[in-house]
Amino acid sequence: RIGIKSLQDFMAFLVRRKWWVIAPFVALSSIVAVLTKQLPRIYVSEALVMVQPRDVPENFVMNLISSSTEQRLKAIQQTALSRSNLVSILREYGDDLPEFRNFNLDEQVERLRDQIDIKFDLSQDARGNREVTSFKLSFQHKDPAVAQRIASRLTKKFIEQDSDTREKQVGGTTSFLQTEVEKLDAQLQKSDLDLKSLKVSHQNELPEQLDMNQRSLERLSAEQANNIDALDRLTTNRFNYQQLLANTQEFLPPTSRQSTGSKSEEEDSHVEAYLKAKTAYEELAASLPPNSKYQDLQILRAQMDRMKARLSPEELEEAQKPRKKSSEGQENKPIPNPQYMSIQSALRELETEIGIRQTRKKQVEADIARLSLRVENTPSIELQMAEVKRQNEQLRKQREDRYSDLTKAELSQSLETNSKAGEFRIQDPANLPIEPSKPNKWVVLLAGCALSLALAIGIALAVDVARQRVWTQSEIEAFWGVPVMVDIPEIVTDADQVELKKKRLTLAGAVLVGMLLYSVFLYGVYMKHNFILQSLDPVLQRVVYQ
């Protein structure tokens, strides 16, 4: 089989299989014509929404909407066409959409989404940024009133969604900033309390007290040096007075005493001086710790040793014995020596002053130790306060910045509330369409007829291939590669003519029966066109209604 290789072969094929082309073409075209006639007309209701710019420039009021208008519209479009919103529209207008009854909920949502169209009109500003100036929202349906109602509802839903989105975004920003300000207030209050507590607990060790503490320390050091010098002088004076007191008689000798007893009186005076020096030494040694090397104690011991060296063995033995009052002493009371009493009084005053000086010395030493500790602790306290103050200043600055942002956010929220921050305005409400927008039935019919013709040619070609025959002299020469010498025509007898007539009559009857059956079939297609169109709806939506 050579097949169709040229236009001449194709034309010969069409002539040869003309009825196989004509019959399917007429049958399919008739079905296409019936279905095209019954195609529902689609009406499109469209609304124009203008995007109004802000009435107040951003230089005066901060814009809290972080995304651009185009991004916001895209997000709102996705939200408006979300499943939840479309389900609410289906519930609200379910009675006006009877064609959706045979579909499940997911299919209804998809079909409703396919009937909605949103187109944005973009323009460039002076800086070259793309901005949305307007957009068109449309809905298509075979009922113009239903198309208008749903388009109006979608437009309203779109604007409500944008208002809610802006309100949530602005309110969320304000709420976030308010929370941050309150958090920073709490942190700042805690920082202030920490700073105050640090100052109170180290009020004498603060950096601003360092100069005063140093001056006080210098003053106390000078006072300590003066006090030490004064104690040295007083100790020397006390020793001198003690020596003088030891050499001075406590009582004056009685006037009736005989001259013969002068030697005995002199001896008694040496013994009395030794006993007084010994008593002073023992009293001072008792007030000091054992083995003490106190200077006054050493001086008294040396004085006692000198007095002891002056005594004879008999006098020393007499000094070790307890003293007894003589009857003469009982009868004649001794007369106190005024000089001795004066020296004793001066010595007591020296002792008192020495005690005062020693007490003050201890106080000064304690004060010096306390002030020295304050001066030593001041650098570490200064570092702690510097860290706390730095944190406090940072928190205060952050709080001021957040409060400034909060003020701007509240001003922007007020602007949004007063509807001066830019909004959508319906320029043209959803119209009631008068003329259908689609489909163009003539175009659909022509396209259907062209497709029917292509299918008819395909059927004829299949029949031609199934019935392989050699039809022309050129095919024989092409197939065998030899020239045709003789062409013998078909010899038809009378019997063959009779048989041919019978076949033609049979074929005519079959054609009539076929036409009758096809007419019944075509009528059935007309009666069941809704079911057929519904079955073909996915194809029609992609091919016809786009």
Coordinates of C-alpha atoms in Angstrom, one line a residue, residues 143-466:
D143 CA -28.6 34.7 35.0
P144 CA -27.7 38.4 34.9
A145 CA -29.4 39.2 38.1
V146 CA -27.6 36.4 40.0
A147 CA -24.3 37.6 38.4
Q148 CA -25.0 41.2 39.7
R149 CA -25.9 40.1 43.2
I150 CA -22.9 37.8 43.6
A151 CA -20.5 40.4 42.1
S152 CA -21.9 43.0 44.5
R153 CA -21.5 40.6 47.4
L154 CA -17.9 39.8 46.4
T155 CA -17.0 43.5 46.1
K156 CA -18.4 44.2 49.5
K157 CA -16.6 41.2 50.9
F158 CA -13.4 42.3 49.3
I159 CA -13.6 45.8 50.9
E160 CA -14.6 44.4 54.3
Q161 CA -11.7 42.1 54.2
D162 CA -9.3 44.9 53.4
S163 CA -10.8 47.0 56.2
D164 CA -10.4 44.1 58.7
T165 CA -6.9 43.4 57.5
R166 CA -5.8 47.0 57.9
E167 CA -7.5 47.3 61.3
K168 CA -5.9 44.1 62.5
Q169 CA -2.4 45.1 61.3
V170 CA -2.6 48.6 62.7
G171 CA -4.2 47.4 66.0
G172 CA -1.7 44.6 66.2
T173 CA 1.2 47.0 65.8
T174 CA -0.3 49.4 68.4
S175 CA -0.9 46.5 70.8
F176 CA 2.6 45.2 70.3
L177 CA 4.2 48.6 71.0
Q178 CA 2.0 49.1 74.1
T179 CA 3.1 45.8 75.4
E180 CA 6.8 46.7 74.8
V181 CA 6.4 50.0 76.5
E182 CA 4.8 48.4 79.6
K183 CA 7.6 45.8 79.6
L184 CA 10.3 48.5 79.4
D185 CA 8.5 50.5 82.1
A186 CA 8.7 47.4 84.4
Q187 CA 12.4 46.9 83.6
L188 CA 13.1 50.6 84.0
Q189 CA 11.4 50.6 87.4
K190 CA 13.4 47.6 88.5
S191 CA 16.6 49.3 87.3
D192 CA 15.7 52.5 89.2
L193 CA 15.1 50.4 92.4
D194 CA 18.4 48.6 91.9
L195 CA 20.2 51.9 91.5
K196 CA 18.5 53.3 94.6
S197 CA 19.2 50.2 96.6
L198 CA 22.9 50.3 95.6
K199 CA 23.2 54.0 96.6
V200 CA 21.5 53.4 99.9
S201 CA 23.5 50.3 100.8
H202 CA 26.8 52.1 99.9
Q203 CA 25.9 55.7 100.6
N204 CA 29.3 56.4 102.3
E205 CA 31.3 54.7 99.5
L206 CA 29.8 56.5 96.5
P207 CA 32.2 58.2 94.0
E208 CA 30.9 61.6 95.0
Q209 CA 31.8 60.8 98.6
L210 CA 35.4 59.9 97.7
D211 CA 36.8 63.4 98.1
M212 CA 35.2 64.0 101.4
N213 CA 36.4 60.6 102.7
Q214 CA 39.9 61.3 101.6
R215 CA 39.9 64.7 103.4
S216 CA 38.5 63.1 106.5
L217 CA 41.1 60.4 106.3
E218 CA 43.9 63.1 106.1
R219 CA 42.4 65.0 109.0
L220 CA 42.2 61.8 111.1
S221 CA 45.8 60.8 110.2
A222 CA 46.9 64.3 111.3
E223 CA 44.9 64.0 114.5
Q224 CA 46.4 60.5 115.1
A225 CA 49.9 61.9 114.8
N226 CA 49.1 64.8 117.1
N227 CA 47.5 62.4 119.6
I228 CA 50.6 60.1 119.6
D229 CA 52.8 63.1 120.2
A230 CA 50.6 64.3 123.0
L231 CA 50.5 60.8 124.6
D232 CA 54.3 60.8 124.5
R233 CA 54.5 64.1 126.3
L234 CA 51.9 63.2 128.8
T235 CA 53.7 59.9 129.5
T236 CA 56.9 61.7 130.1
N237 CA 55.2 64.2 132.4
R238 CA 53.5 61.5 134.3
F239 CA 56.9 59.8 134.8
N240 CA 58.4 63.0 136.0
Y241 CA 55.5 63.6 138.4
Q242 CA 55.7 60.0 139.7
Q243 CA 59.4 60.5 140.3
L244 CA 58.7 63.8 142.0
L245 CA 55.9 62.3 144.0
A246 CA 58.2 59.4 145.1
N247 CA 60.7 61.9 146.3
T248 CA 58.1 64.0 148.2
Q249 CA 56.9 63.2 151.7
E250 CA 53.2 62.6 152.0
F251 CA 53.0 64.0 155.6
L252 CA 54.9 66.7 157.4
P253 CA 56.9 65.6 160.4
P254 CA 55.3 66.4 163.8
T255 CA 56.7 69.4 165.7
S256 CA 57.3 67.5 169.0
R257 CA 59.6 65.0 167.4
Q258 CA 63.2 65.2 169.1
S259 CA 66.3 66.0 167.1
T260 CA 67.7 62.7 168.3
G261 CA 65.3 60.9 166.2
S262 CA 66.4 62.7 163.0
K263 CA 68.3 59.7 161.8
S264 CA 65.4 57.4 162.3
E265 CA 63.1 59.8 160.4
E266 CA 65.5 59.8 157.5
E267 CA 65.6 56.0 157.4
D268 CA 61.8 55.9 157.6
S269 CA 61.6 58.3 154.6
H270 CA 63.8 56.0 152.5
V271 CA 61.6 53.0 153.4
E272 CA 58.4 54.9 152.7
A273 CA 59.7 56.1 149.2
Y274 CA 60.7 52.5 148.4
L275 CA 57.3 51.2 149.5
K276 CA 55.5 53.8 147.4
A277 CA 57.6 53.0 144.3
K278 CA 56.9 49.3 144.8
T279 CA 53.2 49.9 145.2
A280 CA 53.0 52.0 142.0
Y281 CA 55.0 49.4 140.1
E282 CA 52.7 46.5 141.3
E283 CA 49.6 48.5 140.5
L284 CA 50.7 49.3 137.0
A285 CA 52.0 45.7 136.4
A286 CA 48.6 44.4 137.5
S287 CA 46.8 46.5 134.9
L288 CA 49.0 45.3 132.1
P289 CA 49.4 41.8 130.5
P290 CA 52.2 39.5 131.8
N291 CA 55.7 40.1 130.4
S292 CA 54.6 43.5 129.1
K293 CA 57.4 45.8 127.9
Y294 CA 55.4 49.0 128.5
Q295 CA 57.8 52.0 128.9
D296 CA 56.1 53.3 132.1
L297 CA 56.4 49.9 133.7
Q298 CA 60.1 49.8 132.9
I299 CA 60.6 53.3 134.3
L300 CA 58.8 52.4 137.6
R301 CA 60.8 49.2 137.9
A302 CA 64.0 51.1 137.5
Q303 CA 62.9 53.7 140.1
M304 CA 61.9 50.9 142.5
D305 CA 65.3 49.3 142.1
R306 CA 67.1 52.6 142.8
M307 CA 65.0 53.1 146.0
K308 CA 65.8 49.5 147.0
A309 CA 69.5 50.1 146.5
R310 CA 69.5 53.0 148.9
L311 CA 68.2 50.8 151.8
S312 CA 70.4 48.8 154.2
P313 CA 69.7 45.2 154.8
E314 CA 68.1 46.1 158.1
E315 CA 65.9 48.7 156.3
L316 CA 65.0 46.3 153.5
E317 CA 64.0 43.7 156.1
E318 CA 62.0 46.3 158.0
A319 CA 60.4 47.3 154.6
Q320 CA 59.3 43.7 154.0
K321 CA 57.5 43.5 157.4
P322 CA 54.0 44.8 157.7
R323 CA 53.8 48.4 159.0
K324 CA 52.3 49.0 162.4
K325 CA 50.9 52.2 163.8
S326 CA 52.8 53.4 166.8
S327 CA 51.0 54.5 169.8
E328 CA 52.6 57.8 169.2
G329 CA 51.1 57.9 165.7
Q330 CA 47.8 57.1 167.2
E331 CA 48.1 59.9 169.6
N332 CA 49.7 62.3 167.1
K333 CA 48.1 62.3 163.7
P334 CA 50.4 63.1 160.7
I335 CA 50.0 66.4 158.8
P336 CA 49.5 66.0 155.0
N337 CA 52.1 67.6 152.9
P338 CA 50.6 70.3 150.6
Q339 CA 53.3 69.8 148.0
Y340 CA 52.7 66.1 147.9
M341 CA 48.9 66.6 147.5
S342 CA 49.5 69.1 144.7
I343 CA 51.8 66.7 142.8
Q344 CA 49.3 63.9 143.4
S345 CA 46.4 66.0 142.0
A346 CA 48.5 67.0 139.0
L347 CA 49.3 63.3 138.5
R348 CA 45.6 62.3 138.6
E349 CA 44.8 65.0 136.0
L350 CA 47.6 63.6 133.8
E351 CA 46.2 60.1 134.2
T352 CA 42.7 61.3 133.2
E353 CA 44.1 63.1 130.2
I354 CA 46.1 60.1 129.2
G355 CA 43.0 57.9 129.4
I356 CA 41.1 60.4 127.3
R357 CA 43.9 60.5 124.8
Q358 CA 44.1 56.7 124.6
T359 CA 40.3 56.4 124.1
R360 CA 40.4 59.0 121.4
K361 CA 43.4 57.2 119.8
K362 CA 41.3 54.0 119.6
Q363 CA 38.4 55.9 118.1
V364 CA 40.6 57.6 115.5
E365 CA 42.2 54.3 114.6
A366 CA 38.7 52.7 114.1
D367 CA 37.6 55.8 112.0
I368 CA 40.8 55.6 109.9
A369 CA 40.2 51.9 109.3
R370 CA 36.5 52.6 108.3
L371 CA 37.4 55.4 106.0
S372 CA 40.2 53.5 104.4
L373 CA 37.8 50.7 103.7
R374 CA 35.4 53.1 102.1
V375 CA 38.1 54.6 99.9
E376 CA 39.2 51.1 98.9
N377 CA 35.7 50.1 98.0
T378 CA 34.8 53.2 96.1
P379 CA 36.3 52.0 92.7
S380 CA 34.3 48.7 92.7
I381 CA 31.2 50.6 93.8
E382 CA 31.8 53.1 91.0
L383 CA 32.0 50.2 88.4
Q384 CA 28.8 48.7 89.7
M385 CA 27.0 52.0 89.6
A386 CA 28.4 52.7 86.1
E387 CA 27.0 49.3 84.9
V388 CA 23.6 49.9 86.5
K389 CA 23.5 53.5 85.2
R390 CA 24.4 52.3 81.7
Q391 CA 21.6 49.7 81.7
N392 CA 19.3 52.3 83.1
E393 CA 20.1 54.8 80.4
Q394 CA 19.7 52.1 77.7
L395 CA 16.3 51.1 79.1
R396 CA 15.3 54.7 79.3
K397 CA 16.3 55.4 75.7
Q398 CA 14.6 52.3 74.5
R399 CA 11.5 53.2 76.4
E400 CA 11.5 56.7 74.9
D401 CA 12.0 55.3 71.4
R402 CA 9.1 52.7 71.9
Y403 CA 6.9 55.4 73.4
S404 CA 7.6 57.6 70.4
D405 CA 6.7 54.7 68.1
L406 CA 3.6 54.0 70.1
T407 CA 2.5 57.7 69.8
K408 CA 3.0 57.5 66.0
A409 CA 1.1 54.2 65.9
E410 CA -1.8 55.6 67.9
L411 CA -1.8 58.6 65.5
S412 CA -1.8 56.2 62.5
Q413 CA -4.6 54.2 64.1
S414 CA -6.6 57.4 64.6
L415 CA -6.0 58.2 60.9
E416 CA -7.3 54.7 60.0
T417 CA -10.3 55.2 62.1
N418 CA -11.1 58.5 60.4
S419 CA -10.8 56.8 57.0
K420 CA -8.1 59.1 55.8
A421 CA -5.3 56.6 55.4
G422 CA -6.2 55.4 51.9
E423 CA -9.1 53.1 51.2
F424 CA -11.1 51.4 48.4
R425 CA -13.9 53.3 46.9
I426 CA -16.5 51.7 44.6
Q427 CA -16.4 53.8 41.4
D428 CA -18.8 51.6 39.4
P429 CA -21.1 49.2 41.3
A430 CA -21.7 45.8 39.9
N431 CA -23.9 46.3 36.8
L432 CA -26.8 44.3 35.5
P433 CA -25.6 43.0 32.2
I434 CA -28.0 43.3 29.3
E435 CA -26.1 41.4 26.6
P436 CA -24.3 38.1 27.1
S437 CA -20.6 38.2 27.1
K438 CA -20.1 34.6 25.9
P439 CA -20.1 32.3 24.2
N440 CA -19.9 33.4 20.6
K441 CA -22.2 30.6 19.1
W442 CA -21.1 31.2 15.5
V443 CA -17.5 30.7 16.4
V444 CA -18.4 27.7 18.4
L445 CA -20.5 26.3 15.5
L446 CA -17.7 26.9 13.0
A447 CA -15.2 25.3 15.3
G448 CA -17.5 22.3 15.8
C449 CA -18.1 21.9 12.1
A450 CA -14.3 22.0 11.4
L451 CA -13.7 19.4 14.1
S452 CA -16.6 17.3 12.7
L453 CA -15.0 17.5 9.2
A454 CA -11.7 16.5 10.6
L455 CA -13.2 13.5 12.4
A456 CA -15.2 12.5 9.2
I457 CA -12.0 12.6 7.1
G458 CA -10.3 10.5 9.8
I459 CA -13.1 7.9 9.7
A460 CA -12.9 7.8 5.9
L461 CA -9.2 7.4 6.0
A462 CA -9.5 4.5 8.5
V463 CA -12.1 2.8 6.2
D464 CA -9.9 3.3 3.2
V465 CA -6.9 1.8 5.0
A466 CA -9.0 -1.1 6.2

